[in-house]
mmCIF file of N, CA and C in Angstrom:
data_model
loop_
_atom_site.group_PDB
_atom_site.id
_atom_site.type_symbol
_atom_site.label_atom_id
_atom_site.label_comp_id
_atom_site.label_asym_id
_atom_site.label_seq_id
_atom_site.Cartn_x
_atom_site.Cartn_y
_atom_site.Cartn_z
ATOM 1 N N MET N 1 117.843 81.069 96.890
ATOM 2 C CA MET N 1 118.021 80.449 98.183
ATOM 3 C C MET N 1 116.784 79.649 98.570
ATOM 4 N N SER N 2 115.589 80.274 98.488
ATOM 5 C CA SER N 2 114.401 79.554 98.898
ATOM 6 C C SER N 2 113.141 80.301 98.490
ATOM 7 N N VAL N 3 112.004 79.630 98.646
ATOM 8 C CA VAL N 3 110.699 80.239 98.411
ATOM 9 C C VAL N 3 109.857 80.020 99.662
ATOM 10 N N SER N 4 109.238 81.095 100.134
ATOM 11 C CA SER N 4 108.345 80.994 101.281
ATOM 12 C C SER N 4 107.150 81.904 101.063
ATOM 13 N N THR N 5 106.120 81.692 101.887
ATOM 14 C CA THR N 5 104.935 82.525 101.823
ATOM 15 C C THR N 5 104.408 82.755 103.222
ATOM 16 N N HIS N 6 103.531 83.719 103.343
ATOM 17 C CA HIS N 6 102.865 84.052 104.603
ATOM 18 C C HIS N 6 101.458 84.487 104.215
ATOM 19 N N VAL N 7 100.441 83.785 104.697
ATOM 20 C CA VAL N 7 99.065 84.111 104.349
ATOM 21 C C VAL N 7 98.388 84.743 105.557
ATOM 22 N N LEU N 8 97.792 85.915 105.326
ATOM 23 C CA LEU N 8 97.072 86.615 106.382
ATOM 24 C C LEU N 8 95.604 86.736 106.008
ATOM 25 N N ASP N 9 94.739 86.431 106.967
ATOM 26 C CA ASP N 9 93.302 86.615 106.822
ATOM 27 C C ASP N 9 93.042 88.098 107.039
ATOM 28 N N ALA N 10 92.762 88.829 105.958
ATOM 29 C CA ALA N 10 92.611 90.281 106.030
ATOM 30 C C ALA N 10 91.331 90.698 106.755
ATOM 31 N N VAL N 11 90.336 89.821 106.851
ATOM 32 C CA VAL N 11 89.097 90.144 107.557
ATOM 33 C C VAL N 11 89.308 90.040 109.063
ATOM 34 N N ALA N 12 89.922 88.942 109.488
ATOM 35 C CA ALA N 12 90.131 88.713 110.918
ATOM 36 C C ALA N 12 91.385 89.403 111.452
ATOM 37 N N GLY N 13 92.284 89.785 110.527
ATOM 38 C CA GLY N 13 93.540 90.388 110.971
ATOM 39 C C GLY N 13 94.440 89.395 111.678
ATOM 40 N N ARG N 14 94.381 88.135 111.227
ATOM 41 C CA ARG N 14 95.153 87.068 111.865
ATOM 42 C C ARG N 14 95.810 86.188 110.795
ATOM 43 N N PRO N 15 96.789 85.386 111.185
ATOM 44 C CA PRO N 15 97.380 84.444 110.235
ATOM 45 C C PRO N 15 96.343 83.440 109.753
ATOM 46 N N ALA N 16 96.501 82.989 108.529
ATOM 47 C CA ALA N 16 95.611 81.981 107.942
ATOM 48 C C ALA N 16 96.318 80.627 107.996
ATOM 49 N N ALA N 17 96.064 79.892 109.060
ATOM 50 C CA ALA N 17 96.692 78.581 109.254
ATOM 51 C C ALA N 17 95.907 77.507 108.523
ATOM 52 N N GLY N 18 96.628 76.519 108.008
ATOM 53 C CA GLY N 18 95.991 75.350 107.426
ATOM 54 C C GLY N 18 95.638 75.444 105.953
ATOM 55 N N ILE N 19 96.242 76.392 105.228
ATOM 56 C CA ILE N 19 96.002 76.481 103.783
ATOM 57 C C ILE N 19 97.072 75.665 103.052
ATOM 58 N N ALA N 20 96.622 74.736 102.207
ATOM 59 C CA ALA N 20 97.558 73.951 101.394
ATOM 60 C C ALA N 20 98.131 74.850 100.295
ATOM 61 N N VAL N 21 99.449 74.726 100.077
ATOM 62 C CA VAL N 21 100.156 75.548 99.096
ATOM 63 C C VAL N 21 101.030 74.638 98.234
ATOM 64 N N ARG N 22 100.992 74.866 96.918
ATOM 65 C CA ARG N 22 101.854 74.134 95.999
ATOM 66 C C ARG N 22 102.729 75.130 95.257
ATOM 67 N N LEU N 23 103.986 74.774 95.024
ATOM 68 C CA LEU N 23 104.912 75.550 94.199
ATOM 69 C C LEU N 23 105.112 74.779 92.911
ATOM 70 N N LEU N 24 104.776 75.431 91.787
ATOM 71 C CA LEU N 24 104.923 74.806 90.476
ATOM 72 C C LEU N 24 105.993 75.527 89.673
ATOM 73 N N THR N 25 106.824 74.747 89.015
ATOM 74 C CA THR N 25 107.803 75.257 88.070
ATOM 75 C C THR N 25 107.411 74.671 86.731
ATOM 76 N N GLY N 26 106.929 75.530 85.835
ATOM 77 C CA GLY N 26 106.326 75.013 84.611
ATOM 78 C C GLY N 26 105.083 74.240 85.011
ATOM 79 N N ASP N 27 104.943 73.022 84.509
ATOM 80 C CA ASP N 27 103.811 72.180 84.895
ATOM 81 C C ASP N 27 104.189 71.165 85.970
ATOM 82 N N SER N 28 105.406 71.281 86.497
ATOM 83 C CA SER N 28 105.890 70.311 87.478
ATOM 84 C C SER N 28 105.736 70.822 88.901
ATOM 85 N N LEU N 29 105.332 69.932 89.787
ATOM 86 C CA LEU N 29 105.257 70.256 91.206
ATOM 87 C C LEU N 29 106.670 70.290 91.764
ATOM 88 N N ALA N 30 107.090 71.457 92.264
ATOM 89 C CA ALA N 30 108.427 71.602 92.835
ATOM 90 C C ALA N 30 108.415 71.371 94.334
ATOM 91 N N ALA N 31 107.319 71.748 95.000
ATOM 92 C CA ALA N 31 107.215 71.586 96.448
ATOM 93 C C ALA N 31 105.768 71.813 96.858
ATOM 94 N N GLU N 32 105.433 71.359 98.049
ATOM 95 C CA GLU N 32 104.105 71.626 98.595
ATOM 96 C C GLU N 32 104.189 71.642 100.113
ATOM 97 N N GLY N 33 103.218 72.304 100.721
ATOM 98 C CA GLY N 33 103.181 72.389 102.167
ATOM 99 C C GLY N 33 101.855 72.962 102.625
ATOM 100 N N VAL N 34 101.763 73.250 103.911
ATOM 101 C CA VAL N 34 100.564 73.801 104.523
ATOM 102 C C VAL N 34 101.008 74.926 105.452
ATOM 103 N N THR N 35 100.254 76.034 105.437
ATOM 104 C CA THR N 35 100.616 77.148 106.312
ATOM 105 C C THR N 35 100.503 76.724 107.778
ATOM 106 N N ASP N 36 101.465 77.152 108.577
ATOM 107 C CA ASP N 36 101.494 76.796 109.991
ATOM 108 C C ASP N 36 100.594 77.730 110.817
ATOM 109 N N ASP N 37 100.671 77.647 112.128
ATOM 110 C CA ASP N 37 99.817 78.461 113.000
ATOM 111 C C ASP N 37 100.037 79.954 112.819
ATOM 112 N N ASP N 38 101.201 80.330 112.289
ATOM 113 C CA ASP N 38 101.495 81.742 112.035
ATOM 114 C C ASP N 38 101.204 82.114 110.577
ATOM 115 N N GLY N 39 100.590 81.194 109.807
ATOM 116 C CA GLY N 39 100.254 81.456 108.413
ATOM 117 C C GLY N 39 101.434 81.346 107.471
ATOM 118 N N ARG N 40 102.546 80.781 107.940
ATOM 119 C CA ARG N 40 103.772 80.723 107.136
ATOM 120 C C ARG N 40 104.016 79.330 106.574
ATOM 121 N N CYS N 41 104.676 79.308 105.424
ATOM 122 C CA CYS N 41 105.045 78.040 104.802
ATOM 123 C C CYS N 41 106.333 78.250 104.016
ATOM 124 N N ARG N 42 107.376 77.505 104.373
ATOM 125 C CA ARG N 42 108.631 77.518 103.613
ATOM 126 C C ARG N 42 108.556 76.339 102.653
ATOM 127 N N LEU N 43 108.660 76.635 101.363
ATOM 128 C CA LEU N 43 108.482 75.599 100.349
ATOM 129 C C LEU N 43 109.788 74.995 99.873
ATOM 130 N N THR N 44 110.840 75.759 99.815
ATOM 131 C CA THR N 44 112.138 75.202 99.439
ATOM 132 C C THR N 44 113.206 75.824 100.315
ATOM 133 N N GLY N 45 114.281 75.118 100.457
ATOM 134 C CA GLY N 45 115.407 75.630 101.216
ATOM 135 C C GLY N 45 116.647 75.713 100.354
ATOM 136 N N GLU N 46 116.457 75.519 99.069
ATOM 137 C CA GLU N 46 117.576 75.496 98.130
ATOM 138 C C GLU N 46 117.388 76.562 97.067
ATOM 139 N N ALA N 47 118.392 76.734 96.227
ATOM 140 C CA ALA N 47 118.286 77.678 95.112
ATOM 141 C C ALA N 47 117.093 77.302 94.240
ATOM 142 N N THR N 48 116.379 78.304 93.785
ATOM 143 C CA THR N 48 115.214 78.106 92.932
ATOM 144 C C THR N 48 115.607 78.471 91.507
ATOM 145 N N PRO N 49 115.363 77.601 90.544
ATOM 146 C CA PRO N 49 115.783 77.895 89.171
ATOM 147 C C PRO N 49 115.184 79.206 88.652
ATOM 148 N N ALA N 50 115.933 79.892 87.810
ATOM 149 C CA ALA N 50 115.425 81.124 87.191
ATOM 150 C C ALA N 50 114.230 80.785 86.315
ATOM 151 N N GLY N 51 113.323 81.770 86.188
ATOM 152 C CA GLY N 51 112.162 81.603 85.332
ATOM 153 C C GLY N 51 110.871 81.779 86.100
ATOM 154 N N PRO N 52 109.743 81.554 85.419
ATOM 155 C CA PRO N 52 108.444 81.734 86.073
ATOM 156 C C PRO N 52 108.101 80.563 86.995
ATOM 157 N N HIS N 53 107.463 80.889 88.088
ATOM 158 C CA HIS N 53 106.993 79.910 89.070
ATOM 159 C C HIS N 53 105.597 80.326 89.506
ATOM 160 N N ARG N 54 104.842 79.358 90.020
ATOM 161 C CA ARG N 54 103.495 79.664 90.509
ATOM 162 C C ARG N 54 103.311 79.100 91.901
ATOM 163 N N LEU N 55 102.715 79.913 92.756
ATOM 164 C CA LEU N 55 102.228 79.433 94.042
ATOM 165 C C LEU N 55 100.722 79.279 93.909
ATOM 166 N N VAL N 56 100.206 78.109 94.255
ATOM 167 C CA VAL N 56 98.776 77.831 94.172
ATOM 168 C C VAL N 56 98.273 77.559 95.592
ATOM 169 N N PHE N 57 97.360 78.396 96.046
ATOM 170 C CA PHE N 57 96.811 78.315 97.397
ATOM 171 C C PHE N 57 95.415 77.695 97.323
ATOM 172 N N ALA N 58 95.160 76.640 98.077
ATOM 173 C CA ALA N 58 93.846 75.990 98.117
ATOM 174 C C ALA N 58 92.950 76.745 99.104
ATOM 175 N N THR N 59 92.449 77.896 98.667
ATOM 176 C CA THR N 59 91.686 78.766 99.561
ATOM 177 C C THR N 59 90.242 78.302 99.742
ATOM 178 N N GLY N 60 89.659 77.626 98.745
ATOM 179 C CA GLY N 60 88.267 77.181 98.850
ATOM 180 C C GLY N 60 88.005 76.305 100.064
ATOM 181 N N PRO N 61 88.774 75.232 100.259
ATOM 182 C CA PRO N 61 88.552 74.381 101.429
ATOM 183 C C PRO N 61 88.766 75.128 102.753
ATOM 184 N N TRP N 62 89.713 76.064 102.754
ATOM 185 C CA TRP N 62 89.985 76.840 103.968
ATOM 186 C C TRP N 62 88.780 77.714 104.319
ATOM 187 N N PHE N 63 88.229 78.427 103.323
ATOM 188 C CA PHE N 63 87.041 79.242 103.575
ATOM 189 C C PHE N 63 85.858 78.351 103.979
ATOM 190 N N GLU N 64 85.674 77.240 103.269
ATOM 191 C CA GLU N 64 84.557 76.343 103.549
ATOM 192 C C GLU N 64 84.611 75.819 104.988
ATOM 193 N N ALA N 65 85.795 75.470 105.464
ATOM 194 C CA ALA N 65 85.955 74.973 106.838
ATOM 195 C C ALA N 65 85.543 76.012 107.871
ATOM 196 N N ARG N 66 85.532 77.270 107.482
ATOM 197 C CA ARG N 66 85.143 78.359 108.380
ATOM 198 C C ARG N 66 83.702 78.816 108.151
ATOM 199 N N GLY N 67 83.005 78.123 107.258
ATOM 200 C CA GLY N 67 81.632 78.480 106.966
ATOM 201 C C GLY N 67 81.496 79.806 106.241
ATOM 202 N N THR N 68 82.521 80.159 105.471
ATOM 203 C CA THR N 68 82.556 81.434 104.759
ATOM 204 C C THR N 68 82.350 81.226 103.267
ATOM 205 N N THR N 69 81.384 81.926 102.707
ATOM 206 C CA THR N 69 81.202 81.922 101.263
ATOM 207 C C THR N 69 82.273 82.823 100.656
ATOM 208 N N ALA N 70 82.976 82.306 99.667
ATOM 209 C CA ALA N 70 84.077 83.073 99.081
ATOM 210 C C ALA N 70 84.076 82.929 97.563
ATOM 211 N N PHE N 71 84.645 83.896 96.909
ATOM 212 C CA PHE N 71 84.746 83.939 95.457
ATOM 213 C C PHE N 71 85.938 83.137 94.937
ATOM 214 N N TRP N 72 86.929 82.891 95.783
ATOM 215 C CA TRP N 72 88.200 82.290 95.356
ATOM 216 C C TRP N 72 88.310 80.817 95.764
ATOM 217 N N PRO N 73 88.081 79.861 94.862
ATOM 218 C CA PRO N 73 88.310 78.462 95.210
ATOM 219 C C PRO N 73 89.808 78.154 95.329
ATOM 220 N N GLU N 74 90.603 78.936 94.601
ATOM 221 C CA GLU N 74 92.057 78.888 94.746
ATOM 222 C C GLU N 74 92.615 80.217 94.272
ATOM 223 N N VAL N 75 93.798 80.519 94.757
ATOM 224 C CA VAL N 75 94.509 81.719 94.316
ATOM 225 C C VAL N 75 95.834 81.254 93.734
ATOM 226 N N THR N 76 96.138 81.712 92.527
ATOM 227 C CA THR N 76 97.404 81.373 91.876
ATOM 228 C C THR N 76 98.205 82.651 91.671
ATOM 229 N N LEU N 77 99.418 82.662 92.183
ATOM 230 C CA LEU N 77 100.317 83.808 92.033
ATOM 231 C C LEU N 77 101.508 83.369 91.193
ATOM 232 N N THR N 78 101.714 84.034 90.086
ATOM 233 C CA THR N 78 102.842 83.740 89.207
ATOM 234 C C THR N 78 103.905 84.805 89.431
ATOM 235 N N PHE N 79 105.133 84.356 89.613
ATOM 236 C CA PHE N 79 106.229 85.291 89.853
ATOM 237 C C PHE N 79 107.476 84.807 89.113
ATOM 238 N N ALA N 80 108.388 85.733 88.863
ATOM 239 C CA ALA N 80 109.609 85.417 88.122
ATOM 240 C C ALA N 80 110.809 85.397 89.057
ATOM 241 N N VAL N 81 111.567 84.339 88.987
ATOM 242 C CA VAL N 81 112.831 84.246 89.717
ATOM 243 C C VAL N 81 113.932 84.698 88.766
ATOM 244 N N THR N 82 114.606 85.781 89.139
ATOM 245 C CA THR N 82 115.720 86.279 88.335
ATOM 246 C C THR N 82 117.055 86.082 89.050
ATOM 247 N N GLU N 83 116.986 85.832 90.350
ATOM 248 C CA GLU N 83 118.191 85.583 91.147
ATOM 249 C C GLU N 83 118.013 84.252 91.879
ATOM 250 N N PRO N 84 118.422 83.139 91.261
ATOM 251 C CA PRO N 84 118.182 81.828 91.853
ATOM 252 C C PRO N 84 118.713 81.654 93.276
ATOM 253 N N ALA N 85 119.768 82.337 93.635
ATOM 254 C CA ALA N 85 120.331 82.179 94.975
ATOM 255 C C ALA N 85 119.632 83.045 96.024
ATOM 256 N N ALA N 86 118.742 83.952 95.605
ATOM 257 C CA ALA N 86 118.069 84.860 96.544
ATOM 258 C C ALA N 86 116.856 84.186 97.190
ATOM 259 N N HIS N 87 116.459 84.725 98.334
ATOM 260 C CA HIS N 87 115.234 84.267 99.002
ATOM 261 C C HIS N 87 114.042 84.954 98.335
ATOM 262 N N HIS N 88 113.009 84.202 98.027
ATOM 263 C CA HIS N 88 111.799 84.743 97.407
ATOM 264 C C HIS N 88 110.634 84.512 98.360
ATOM 265 N N HIS N 89 110.165 85.592 98.980
ATOM 266 C CA HIS N 89 109.054 85.533 99.925
ATOM 267 C C HIS N 89 107.858 86.188 99.259
ATOM 268 N N VAL N 90 106.756 85.440 99.125
ATOM 269 C CA VAL N 90 105.576 85.908 98.394
ATOM 270 C C VAL N 90 104.363 85.828 99.332
ATOM 271 N N PRO N 91 104.056 86.908 100.052
ATOM 272 C CA PRO N 91 102.914 86.908 100.963
ATOM 273 C C PRO N 91 101.583 87.043 100.223
ATOM 274 N N LEU N 92 100.517 86.574 100.878
ATOM 275 C CA LEU N 92 99.163 86.687 100.351
ATOM 276 C C LEU N 92 98.274 87.263 101.451
ATOM 277 N N LEU N 93 97.620 88.381 101.155
ATOM 278 C CA LEU N 93 96.629 88.974 102.050
ATOM 279 C C LEU N 93 95.274 88.570 101.479
ATOM 280 N N LEU N 94 94.484 87.848 102.253
ATOM 281 C CA LEU N 94 93.314 87.153 101.723
ATOM 282 C C LEU N 94 92.026 87.561 102.424
ATOM 283 N N SER N 95 90.984 87.760 101.630
ATOM 284 C CA SER N 95 89.630 87.931 102.145
ATOM 285 C C SER N 95 88.685 87.189 101.202
ATOM 286 N N PRO N 96 87.413 87.009 101.555
ATOM 287 C CA PRO N 96 86.521 86.214 100.709
ATOM 288 C C PRO N 96 86.326 86.754 99.291
ATOM 289 N N PHE N 97 86.477 88.059 99.084
ATOM 290 C CA PHE N 97 86.188 88.639 97.769
ATOM 291 C C PHE N 97 87.336 89.475 97.203
ATOM 292 N N ALA N 98 88.502 89.421 97.832
ATOM 293 C CA ALA N 98 89.664 90.157 97.339
ATOM 294 C C ALA N 98 90.936 89.529 97.890
ATOM 295 N N TYR N 99 92.029 89.758 97.174
ATOM 296 C CA TYR N 99 93.333 89.375 97.707
ATOM 297 C C TYR N 99 94.381 90.308 97.125
ATOM 298 N N SER N 100 95.513 90.395 97.798
ATOM 299 C CA SER N 100 96.634 91.169 97.280
ATOM 300 C C SER N 100 97.920 90.460 97.674
ATOM 301 N N THR N 101 98.983 90.859 97.012
ATOM 302 C CA THR N 101 100.272 90.238 97.245
ATOM 303 C C THR N 101 101.372 91.247 96.971
ATOM 304 N N TYR N 102 102.578 90.902 97.332
ATOM 305 C CA TYR N 102 103.745 91.737 97.085
ATOM 306 C C TYR N 102 104.985 90.886 97.240
ATOM 307 N N ARG N 103 106.117 91.387 96.807
ATOM 308 C CA ARG N 103 107.363 90.666 97.052
ATOM 309 C C ARG N 103 107.854 91.057 98.432
ATOM 310 N N GLY N 104 107.907 90.098 99.294
ATOM 311 C CA GLY N 104 108.363 90.329 100.666
ATOM 312 C C GLY N 104 109.856 90.147 100.784
ATOM 313 N N SER N 105 110.308 90.158 102.018
ATOM 314 C CA SER N 105 111.751 89.975 102.270
ATOM 315 C C SER N 105 111.984 88.870 103.275
#
């Protein structure tokens, strides 16, 4: 059905607005966007082909704009689509020296 993400600043406990996000299928750009004021970004509204996909978050510029030294210039999350008609929500919990993710709903 679609691919979306939600980025949370784990240090501040707030949404991470203004992070550029790209969705790649293989080496091709499938979609791109920027997280909104609530840290959310919907990348597609259609069925997503089965197979591996990557979300690439431009975290370096976001940290730099806040004057924060960080270890992650970008974060890449690779996930597998096994149900093309299903919604795939991939959240990112972000801090300067760690991140985590999970399959959301």
